[in-house]
Structures are given as C-alpha cells and as structure tokens.
Coordinates of C-alpha atoms and ligand atoms in Angstrom, one line a residue:
M27 CA -5.7 47.2 -1.8
E28 CA -3.4 43.9 -3.4
T29 CA -4.2 43.4 -6.8
K30 CA -1.0 40.0 -6.6
K31 CA -2.0 37.3 -7.0
N32 CA -1.2 35.2 -3.2
I33 CA 1.6 32.6 -3.5
K34 CA 0.3 30.0 -0.4
D35 CA -3.2 30.2 -3.1
Y36 CA -1.8 27.5 -4.1
N37 CA -0.9 23.5 -3.8
L38 CA 2.0 22.1 -5.2
D39 CA 0.4 20.9 -8.7
E40 CA -1.2 24.4 -9.4
L41 CA 2.6 26.0 -8.4
K42 CA 4.0 23.3 -10.9
E43 CA 1.6 24.0 -13.2
E44 CA 1.4 28.4 -12.5
L45 CA 6.0 28.0 -13.1
K46 CA 5.4 26.8 -16.2
Q47 CA 3.2 29.4 -17.6
I48 CA 6.6 31.7 -16.8
G49 CA 9.0 29.4 -18.3
E50 CA 10.1 27.7 -15.2
K51 CA 10.9 24.2 -14.3
P52 CA 8.8 22.3 -11.7
F53 CA 10.9 21.6 -9.0
R54 CA 11.0 25.7 -8.7
A55 CA 7.6 24.7 -7.0
E56 CA 9.1 22.2 -4.7
Q57 CA 11.7 24.9 -4.1
I58 CA 8.8 27.3 -3.1
F59 CA 6.7 25.5 -1.0
K60 CA 9.0 23.6 0.7
W61 CA 10.6 27.1 1.1
L62 CA 6.7 28.8 2.5
Y63 CA 6.2 25.9 4.3
S64 CA 9.1 24.4 5.7
E65 CA 10.7 27.6 6.2
K66 CA 8.8 29.9 6.8
V67 CA 10.2 32.2 5.6
K68 CA 8.4 35.4 5.2
S69 CA 10.1 37.1 1.6
F70 CA 10.9 36.1 -1.3
D71 CA 14.2 37.4 -1.2
D72 CA 15.6 34.6 1.8
M73 CA 14.2 31.7 -1.4
T74 CA 18.0 31.5 -2.0
N75 CA 18.5 28.6 -3.5
L76 CA 16.1 30.0 -6.7
S77 CA 17.7 32.9 -8.8
L78 CA 17.5 36.4 -8.8
D79 CA 15.7 36.7 -12.1
L80 CA 13.2 34.6 -10.7
R81 CA 12.8 36.1 -6.4
E82 CA 11.8 39.3 -8.5
K83 CA 9.6 37.6 -11.3
L84 CA 7.6 36.3 -8.0
K85 CA 8.4 39.7 -6.5
N86 CA 6.2 41.1 -9.3
E87 CA 3.7 38.3 -9.5
Y88 CA 3.0 37.4 -5.6
T89 CA 2.2 38.8 -2.4
M90 CA 3.1 36.0 1.0
C91 CA -0.2 37.3 2.6
N92 CA 2.5 37.5 6.2
Y93 CA -0.5 38.2 8.6
K94 CA 0.4 41.4 10.4
I95 CA -1.5 40.5 15.1
I96 CA -3.9 43.1 15.3
K97 CA -4.5 41.9 19.0
K98 CA -4.0 38.4 21.1
Q99 CA -5.2 38.2 24.0
E100 CA -4.3 34.7 26.3
S101 CA -6.4 33.3 29.1
S102 CA -6.1 31.7 32.6
D103 CA -5.5 28.1 30.5
G104 CA -3.7 28.8 28.0
T105 CA -5.6 29.7 24.8
K106 CA -4.8 32.5 22.3
K107 CA -6.5 34.4 20.7
Y108 CA -5.3 36.0 17.7
L109 CA -7.3 38.8 15.0
F110 CA -5.1 38.7 12.3
D111 CA -5.0 42.3 9.8
V112 CA -6.0 39.8 6.4
L113 CA -4.0 42.8 4.2
D114 CA -7.4 44.3 3.0
G115 CA -9.1 47.0 5.6
N116 CA -11.3 43.0 7.4
A117 CA -9.9 41.9 10.4
I118 CA -9.9 37.5 10.9
E119 CA -10.0 35.9 15.1
T120 CA -7.8 32.4 15.2
V121 CA -7.9 30.8 18.3
L122 CA -4.9 28.1 19.8
M123 CA -6.0 25.9 22.6
Q124 CA -3.6 24.3 23.9
Y125 CA -4.8 20.2 24.8
H126 CA -1.8 17.0 26.5
H127 CA -2.5 15.9 23.3
G128 CA -0.9 19.2 21.1
K129 CA -1.7 22.2 19.5
T130 CA -4.9 22.7 18.1
I131 CA -5.3 25.6 16.0
C132 CA -9.7 27.3 15.1
V133 CA -9.5 28.7 12.6
S134 CA -12.2 30.7 10.2
S135 CA -13.2 30.0 6.4
Q136 CA -15.2 33.0 6.1
I137 CA -15.3 36.5 7.8
G138 CA -18.3 36.2 8.7
C139 CA -21.4 33.6 8.3
K140 CA -24.4 33.6 6.7
M141 CA -26.5 30.3 8.7
G142 CA -27.5 32.3 11.0
C143 CA -27.6 30.1 13.9
K144 CA -29.4 31.7 17.0
F145 CA -26.9 29.9 19.1
C146 CA -23.8 31.3 17.7
A147 CA -22.2 34.9 18.3
S148 CA -21.3 34.7 14.5
T149 CA -24.6 35.5 13.4
G150 CA -24.7 39.0 14.1
I151 CA -21.7 39.1 11.7
R152 CA -22.4 40.7 8.8
F153 CA -21.3 38.2 5.7
I154 CA -18.7 39.5 4.1
R155 CA -16.5 37.3 2.0
N156 CA -15.0 33.3 1.7
L157 CA -11.2 33.6 3.3
S158 CA -9.1 32.2 0.3
P159 CA -7.4 29.0 0.1
G160 CA -4.1 30.8 1.2
E161 CA -5.7 33.1 4.0
I162 CA -7.0 29.7 5.5
V163 CA -3.4 28.4 5.2
E164 CA -1.6 31.5 6.7
Q165 CA -3.7 31.1 10.0
V166 CA -1.7 28.1 10.8
L167 CA 1.9 30.0 10.1
A168 CA 1.2 33.2 11.6
V169 CA 0.0 30.6 14.6
E170 CA 3.4 28.5 14.5
Q171 CA 5.5 31.7 14.2
D172 CA 3.9 33.5 17.1
I173 CA 4.1 30.2 19.5
N174 CA 7.5 29.0 17.9
D175 CA 5.9 25.7 17.9
K176 CA 4.2 23.2 15.7
I177 CA 0.6 23.3 15.8
S178 CA -0.4 19.1 15.3
N179 CA -4.4 19.5 14.9
I180 CA -6.6 21.9 13.3
V181 CA -10.1 22.0 13.9
F182 CA -12.6 24.4 11.2
M183 CA -14.1 25.8 13.3
G184 CA -14.1 29.4 13.8
I185 CA -15.9 31.5 12.3
G186 CA -17.8 31.0 8.5
E187 CA -18.7 28.1 7.0
P188 CA -16.8 26.3 6.0
F189 CA -18.7 23.9 3.4
D190 CA -19.1 27.7 1.9
N191 CA -16.6 27.9 1.1
Y192 CA -16.6 24.5 0.0
E193 CA -13.3 24.7 -2.4
N194 CA -11.3 26.6 -0.9
V195 CA -12.0 25.0 2.1
I196 CA -10.4 21.7 0.3
K197 CA -7.3 23.5 -1.0
S198 CA -6.4 24.5 1.8
I199 CA -6.5 21.6 3.4
K200 CA -4.2 19.5 0.6
I201 CA -1.6 22.7 1.1
V202 CA -1.4 21.8 5.3
N203 CA -1.4 18.5 4.4
N204 CA 1.2 17.8 1.6
P205 CA 4.4 16.4 2.9
K206 CA 6.3 18.0 1.5
G207 CA 4.3 21.3 3.0
L208 CA 3.4 22.0 7.0
N209 CA 2.7 18.3 6.7
I210 CA -0.1 18.0 8.7
G211 CA -2.0 14.5 8.6
A212 CA -5.5 14.4 7.7
R213 CA -6.8 12.2 10.2
H214 CA -5.5 15.3 12.6
I215 CA -8.0 18.6 10.3
S216 CA -11.9 18.4 11.4
V217 CA -14.1 20.0 9.5
S218 CA -17.6 20.9 10.8
T219 CA -20.0 22.1 9.0
S220 CA -24.0 23.1 10.7
G221 CA -25.4 20.7 8.1
L222 CA -25.2 21.8 4.4
V223 CA -25.7 18.1 2.4
P224 CA -24.7 18.5 -1.0
R225 CA -21.1 19.1 0.6
I226 CA -21.3 16.3 2.8
Y227 CA -21.8 13.5 -0.5
D228 CA -19.1 15.1 -2.0
L229 CA -16.6 15.0 0.7
A230 CA -17.4 11.6 1.3
N231 CA -16.0 11.8 -2.6
E232 CA -12.9 13.8 -2.0
N233 CA -11.0 10.9 -0.7
I234 CA -9.2 13.2 2.1
Q235 CA -9.4 11.6 5.7
C236 CA -10.3 14.5 7.7
T237 CA -13.0 13.6 10.2
L238 CA -16.5 15.9 9.9
S239 CA -18.3 16.6 13.0
I240 CA -21.7 17.9 12.2
S241 CA -23.6 21.0 14.3
L242 CA -26.5 18.6 15.7
H243 CA -27.8 20.5 18.0
A244 CA -31.5 18.8 18.6
T245 CA -33.5 15.8 16.9
N246 CA -36.2 17.0 16.0
N247 CA -37.1 19.6 13.1
K248 CA -38.9 21.6 14.9
K249 CA -36.9 22.1 17.9
R250 CA -33.5 22.0 15.3
S251 CA -35.6 24.3 12.8
E252 CA -35.9 26.7 16.2
M253 CA -32.1 27.5 16.6
M254 CA -30.9 26.7 13.0
P255 CA -32.7 28.1 10.1
I256 CA -30.3 25.7 8.3
N257 CA -32.8 22.8 8.7
N258 CA -35.3 24.7 6.9
R259 CA -33.3 23.9 3.7
Y260 CA -31.5 20.1 5.0
N261 CA -33.7 18.6 7.6
I262 CA -32.8 16.2 9.4
E263 CA -34.2 13.7 7.6
E264 CA -31.5 14.4 4.6
L265 CA -28.9 15.8 7.1
M266 CA -29.0 12.1 8.2
K267 CA -28.8 10.0 5.4
A268 CA -25.4 11.9 4.1
C269 CA -24.4 11.0 7.0
K270 CA -25.6 7.7 6.3
E271 CA -24.1 7.9 3.1
Y272 CA -21.0 9.2 4.2
I273 CA -20.0 6.4 6.5
K274 CA -21.1 3.7 3.9
I275 CA -18.4 5.3 1.2
T276 CA -15.7 6.6 3.5
N277 CA -15.9 5.0 6.7
K278 CA -15.1 7.2 8.6
R279 CA -16.9 7.6 12.1
I280 CA -19.0 10.9 12.2
S281 CA -18.8 13.2 15.2
F282 CA -22.1 14.9 16.1
E283 CA -21.5 18.1 18.2
Y284 CA -24.6 18.6 20.5
A285 CA -24.1 21.8 22.2
L286 CA -26.8 21.4 25.4
A287 CA -29.0 24.9 25.8
K288 CA -30.4 24.6 29.1
D289 CA -34.9 23.1 29.6
N290 CA -34.1 23.5 25.2
N291 CA -32.2 20.6 24.6
D292 CA -31.4 19.1 27.6
N293 CA -33.6 16.6 28.9
L294 CA -33.4 13.1 28.8
E295 CA -36.6 13.0 26.3
D296 CA -34.3 13.9 23.8
A297 CA -31.2 12.3 25.1
K298 CA -33.2 9.1 23.5
E299 CA -34.4 11.0 20.6
L300 CA -30.8 11.4 20.3
V301 CA -30.2 7.4 20.7
N302 CA -33.1 6.3 18.2
L303 CA -31.8 9.1 15.4
L304 CA -28.1 8.0 16.1
K305 CA -28.2 3.9 16.6
G306 CA -26.4 1.8 14.9
M307 CA -23.7 4.7 13.3
L308 CA -20.4 5.0 13.4
C309 CA -19.9 7.9 15.8
H310 CA -19.1 10.0 19.0
V311 CA -20.9 12.2 20.4
N312 CA -19.5 16.4 21.5
L313 CA -21.2 17.7 23.8
I314 CA -20.5 21.2 24.2
P315 CA -22.4 23.4 27.5
I316 CA -24.1 26.3 25.0
N317 CA -22.3 29.7 25.7
K318 CA -24.7 32.1 26.2
I319 CA -24.0 34.8 24.0
E320 CA -25.1 38.8 24.2
N321 CA -28.4 38.9 23.2
G322 CA -28.9 35.0 23.0
K323 CA -31.7 33.6 24.7
F324 CA -30.2 29.4 25.1
T325 CA -28.0 29.5 28.3
K326 CA -25.8 26.5 29.4
S327 CA -27.2 24.1 30.8
S328 CA -26.4 22.8 34.5
N329 CA -23.4 20.5 35.6
E330 CA -25.7 17.7 36.5
N331 CA -28.2 17.5 33.3
I332 CA -24.9 18.1 31.1
I333 CA -23.3 14.9 33.0
K334 CA -26.9 13.2 32.9
F335 CA -26.9 13.4 29.2
R336 CA -24.0 11.9 28.5
D337 CA -24.3 8.7 31.1
Y338 CA -27.4 8.0 29.4
L339 CA -26.4 8.0 25.7
N340 CA -23.5 6.0 26.9
E341 CA -25.4 3.6 28.6
H342 CA -27.7 2.6 25.3
G343 CA -24.8 2.9 23.4
I344 CA -23.5 6.1 21.8
V345 CA -19.7 6.9 22.6
A346 CA -20.2 10.7 23.9
T347 CA -17.4 13.0 25.3
I348 CA -18.5 16.9 27.5
R349 CA -16.2 19.4 25.6
R350 CA -13.8 20.7 28.5
E351 CA -14.5 24.7 27.7
L352 CA -11.7 26.6 26.9
G353 CA -10.6 31.0 26.6
S354 CA -14.0 31.4 27.7
D355 CA -12.7 34.1 30.2
I356 CA -11.3 35.9 26.9
D357 CA -14.3 34.3 24.3
A358 CA -12.3 32.4 22.9
A359 CA -14.9 29.4 23.9
C360 CA -16.8 28.0 20.8
G361 CA -19.3 30.7 19.2
Q362 CA -17.6 33.7 21.0
L363 CA -16.0 35.1 18.3
R364 CA -17.3 38.2 18.5
R365 CA -18.2 41.0 16.0
S366 CA -17.0 44.1 17.7
N367 CA -13.4 42.4 17.1
I368 CA -14.6 41.0 13.0
S369 CA -15.8 44.5 12.1
H370 CA -12.5 45.7 12.9
G371 CA -10.5 47.3 10.4
R372 CA -9.7 49.6 8.5
K373 CA -12.3 49.9 6.3
Ligands
SAH17 N1 -20.2 26.7 10.9 C1 -19.8 25.8 11.4 C2 -18.4 26.0 12.2 C3 -18.9 27.4 13.2 S1 -19.2 26.8 14.9 C4 -21.1 24.6 11.9 O1 -22.1 25.3 12.1 O2 -20.9 23.4 12.5 C5 -17.9 25.6 15.3 C6 -18.7 25.2 17.1 O3 -19.4 25.4 17.5 C7 -20.6 24.3 15.5 O4 -20.7 22.8 16.2 C8 -21.0 25.3 16.1 O5 -22.6 25.0 16.3 C9 -21.0 25.7 17.6 N2 -21.5 26.8 18.4 C10 -21.7 28.0 17.6 N3 -21.7 28.9 18.9 C11 -21.9 28.1 20.1 C12 -22.7 28.4 21.7 N4 -23.0 29.8 21.4 N5 -22.4 28.2 22.2 C13 -21.4 26.2 22.1 N6 -21.6 26.6 20.7 C14 -21.5 27.1 20.0

C-alpha cells in the first residue's frame, strides 16, 4: 500500500505551501503544476526544469497516482467506459461521451455509494471510501492520455454522491478549473446530487460557476421516498427551499434530473405536479429514460409517454429536454455502472 502523498491532491495554493515546507520557492509549485496538467508528464524525472535534488525530494515524498486501465469498453456510439486501477486494490469506473460540442467525461466521486436509490445500479455496491481530489482529477488525465485529446466537459454523475464527499469534490474542481492547470471552465463542469440539502447552501456560497444538477425524479414525498431514501432525511420542501436559495444567491440555472419509470412517475398528473413545483424557477429539466437495473422494479417509460411528458412541461413554461442515451450497449448509460466491475481488485 502506497503511503506517499498524492501530488495531484493539491490545488496550486496548497502546492505552494507544500513546497515552502521543504524550503522551496513558490514558483516551483507553478512549474510542477504546469508539468502535471499542461505537459501531463508521468514521472518526476520528466520535470526537467527542476533540479535533480528537488526531483529526488519529490519522488521520496509524493506519488503521481498514474492510473492503469484494467478494462476499456467501447460502444457503437463512441462512448467509452474505463475501469481504472486506483492503486490500493480498488477499481473505479469513468465514462467518456462524445457529443458534437465536445468530449464529456462522467467521473466517479466515491468507491461505492451510500445513498441507496432504488433504481440505481450503484446501490448494490458496498461503500468503500471517498476518492481524494487527485483521484478524481486523475480520471480526466488518464482518459485524455488514452484518447490523446482534450476533455471539454466534466459531469459528476459516475458512481458516488459528490456531496457526500464535498470537500474533495470542490478541491478537484478547483484543480481542473485552474487556468494554469487543465483549464476546464467551471461552466463546463456539472455536479449532480441526490439532494444533500446543507451542501446545496454550501455550494451556493463557494463562488464557483459550475452547474448544479438535482436528481429529483418525483414530485411528492411519498413517491420520492420510495425511489430515494435520502428523501426521508431531506424532503422535497426542504430541497426546493434550498434550490430557490441557491438560485437567489448564484443567479444560476439549476438542472433537475427526472428519470421516467413506467407507471411510476411518468403520467400527466406527475408532469402537472412537476410544473407546480418548478413554476417560476430559473431551471431546466433533463428527462432520462430510466435504465432498468438487474432485479430493479422500475422499467423504462414508453417513448410516447416520454415525449408527451416533455411536451407537457414545455407547453407549461418549463424547459425540458430528453437526455440521449449513450453507451447502453456497454452498460455505461446512466445508473448502469455495476458492482461486478467496481469490486474488481486485488484485495
Ligand atoms: N449521486 C449523484 C450522482 C450520480 S448518478 C446523484 O444522485 O445525482 C447520476 C444521475 O443518474 C442521477 O440523476 C441519477 O439519479 C441517475 N440515475 C441513476 N440510476 C439511473 C437509472 N437506472 N436510470 C436513469 N438514471 C439513473
């Protein structure tokens, strides 16, 4: 087991502090940051403008956390699913999606998830631990290296609940967002939450321009609690209050995710309730045709119902779009990242 510190866990200011501790000037941190995120080197030996002595010091203190690909699958639509070795015997999944407007990476924030949403394949996965900031950032670097191209967008919609690992997620955003680093604009980063209400207030006050997505999926507490146990902790009223406050503070649009399950939350009554809930809010609704998971009770709505649902929302003043399903043939679509892969490891 690696005991060295991960050099990618630090944002630029923290790296300056780290270097100060070992008697180095802050500009060295900028040089290292550039090597890591602009030049994307894989070893301290490649940081050729640092003295040999400093390179040795760095090697003794830090690891670079370079992921190895355990498995890679490619869908007919170009979506790629990676299983990475995170170097402690565990593995994580990351998905790359290709859109006209660029390449989007769906990153995991935890190994496993505690939320227990009934329709999500992560639910059967035992929660093991949070990913560190560097372990989140490394997913971007490793995919960029594999495709030899730049990632333009990041969504925190892989395995895990980003707000259950809030500090590390925020730090990872600051690292990828830094113009001296990967320089991925915060507007190109989305964080999705099942609804950990206190963290919505926290994010509102972070002054980070990323997009907030809320996994809503139902419009009343009975239905939402059946789908998402987190609703028993923070109900819809508390969630909507936090969302309204978030919009007030940030003046930013919220994206509400709504996975349509047949005969559960997909009829026009539900659409009507959704309109009432979101009326007047600065928001957008992302309709996801639900992906049935093994032994799951929720099945996909018919295309006809999905379109009717979308049209109802649009006709009643709520902007709604249907999310394209990418990567379903390799189990890389929403909620399909699976236990069999995640527990892959040497432990
Ligand atoms: N924990 C976070 C992020 C991970 S899931 C969250 O809950 O938001 C990313 C999105 O995929 C969420 O909106 C989630 O509700 C949705 N999702 C999970 N399983 C799904 C499934 N089987 N079909 C469709 N969407 C699903």
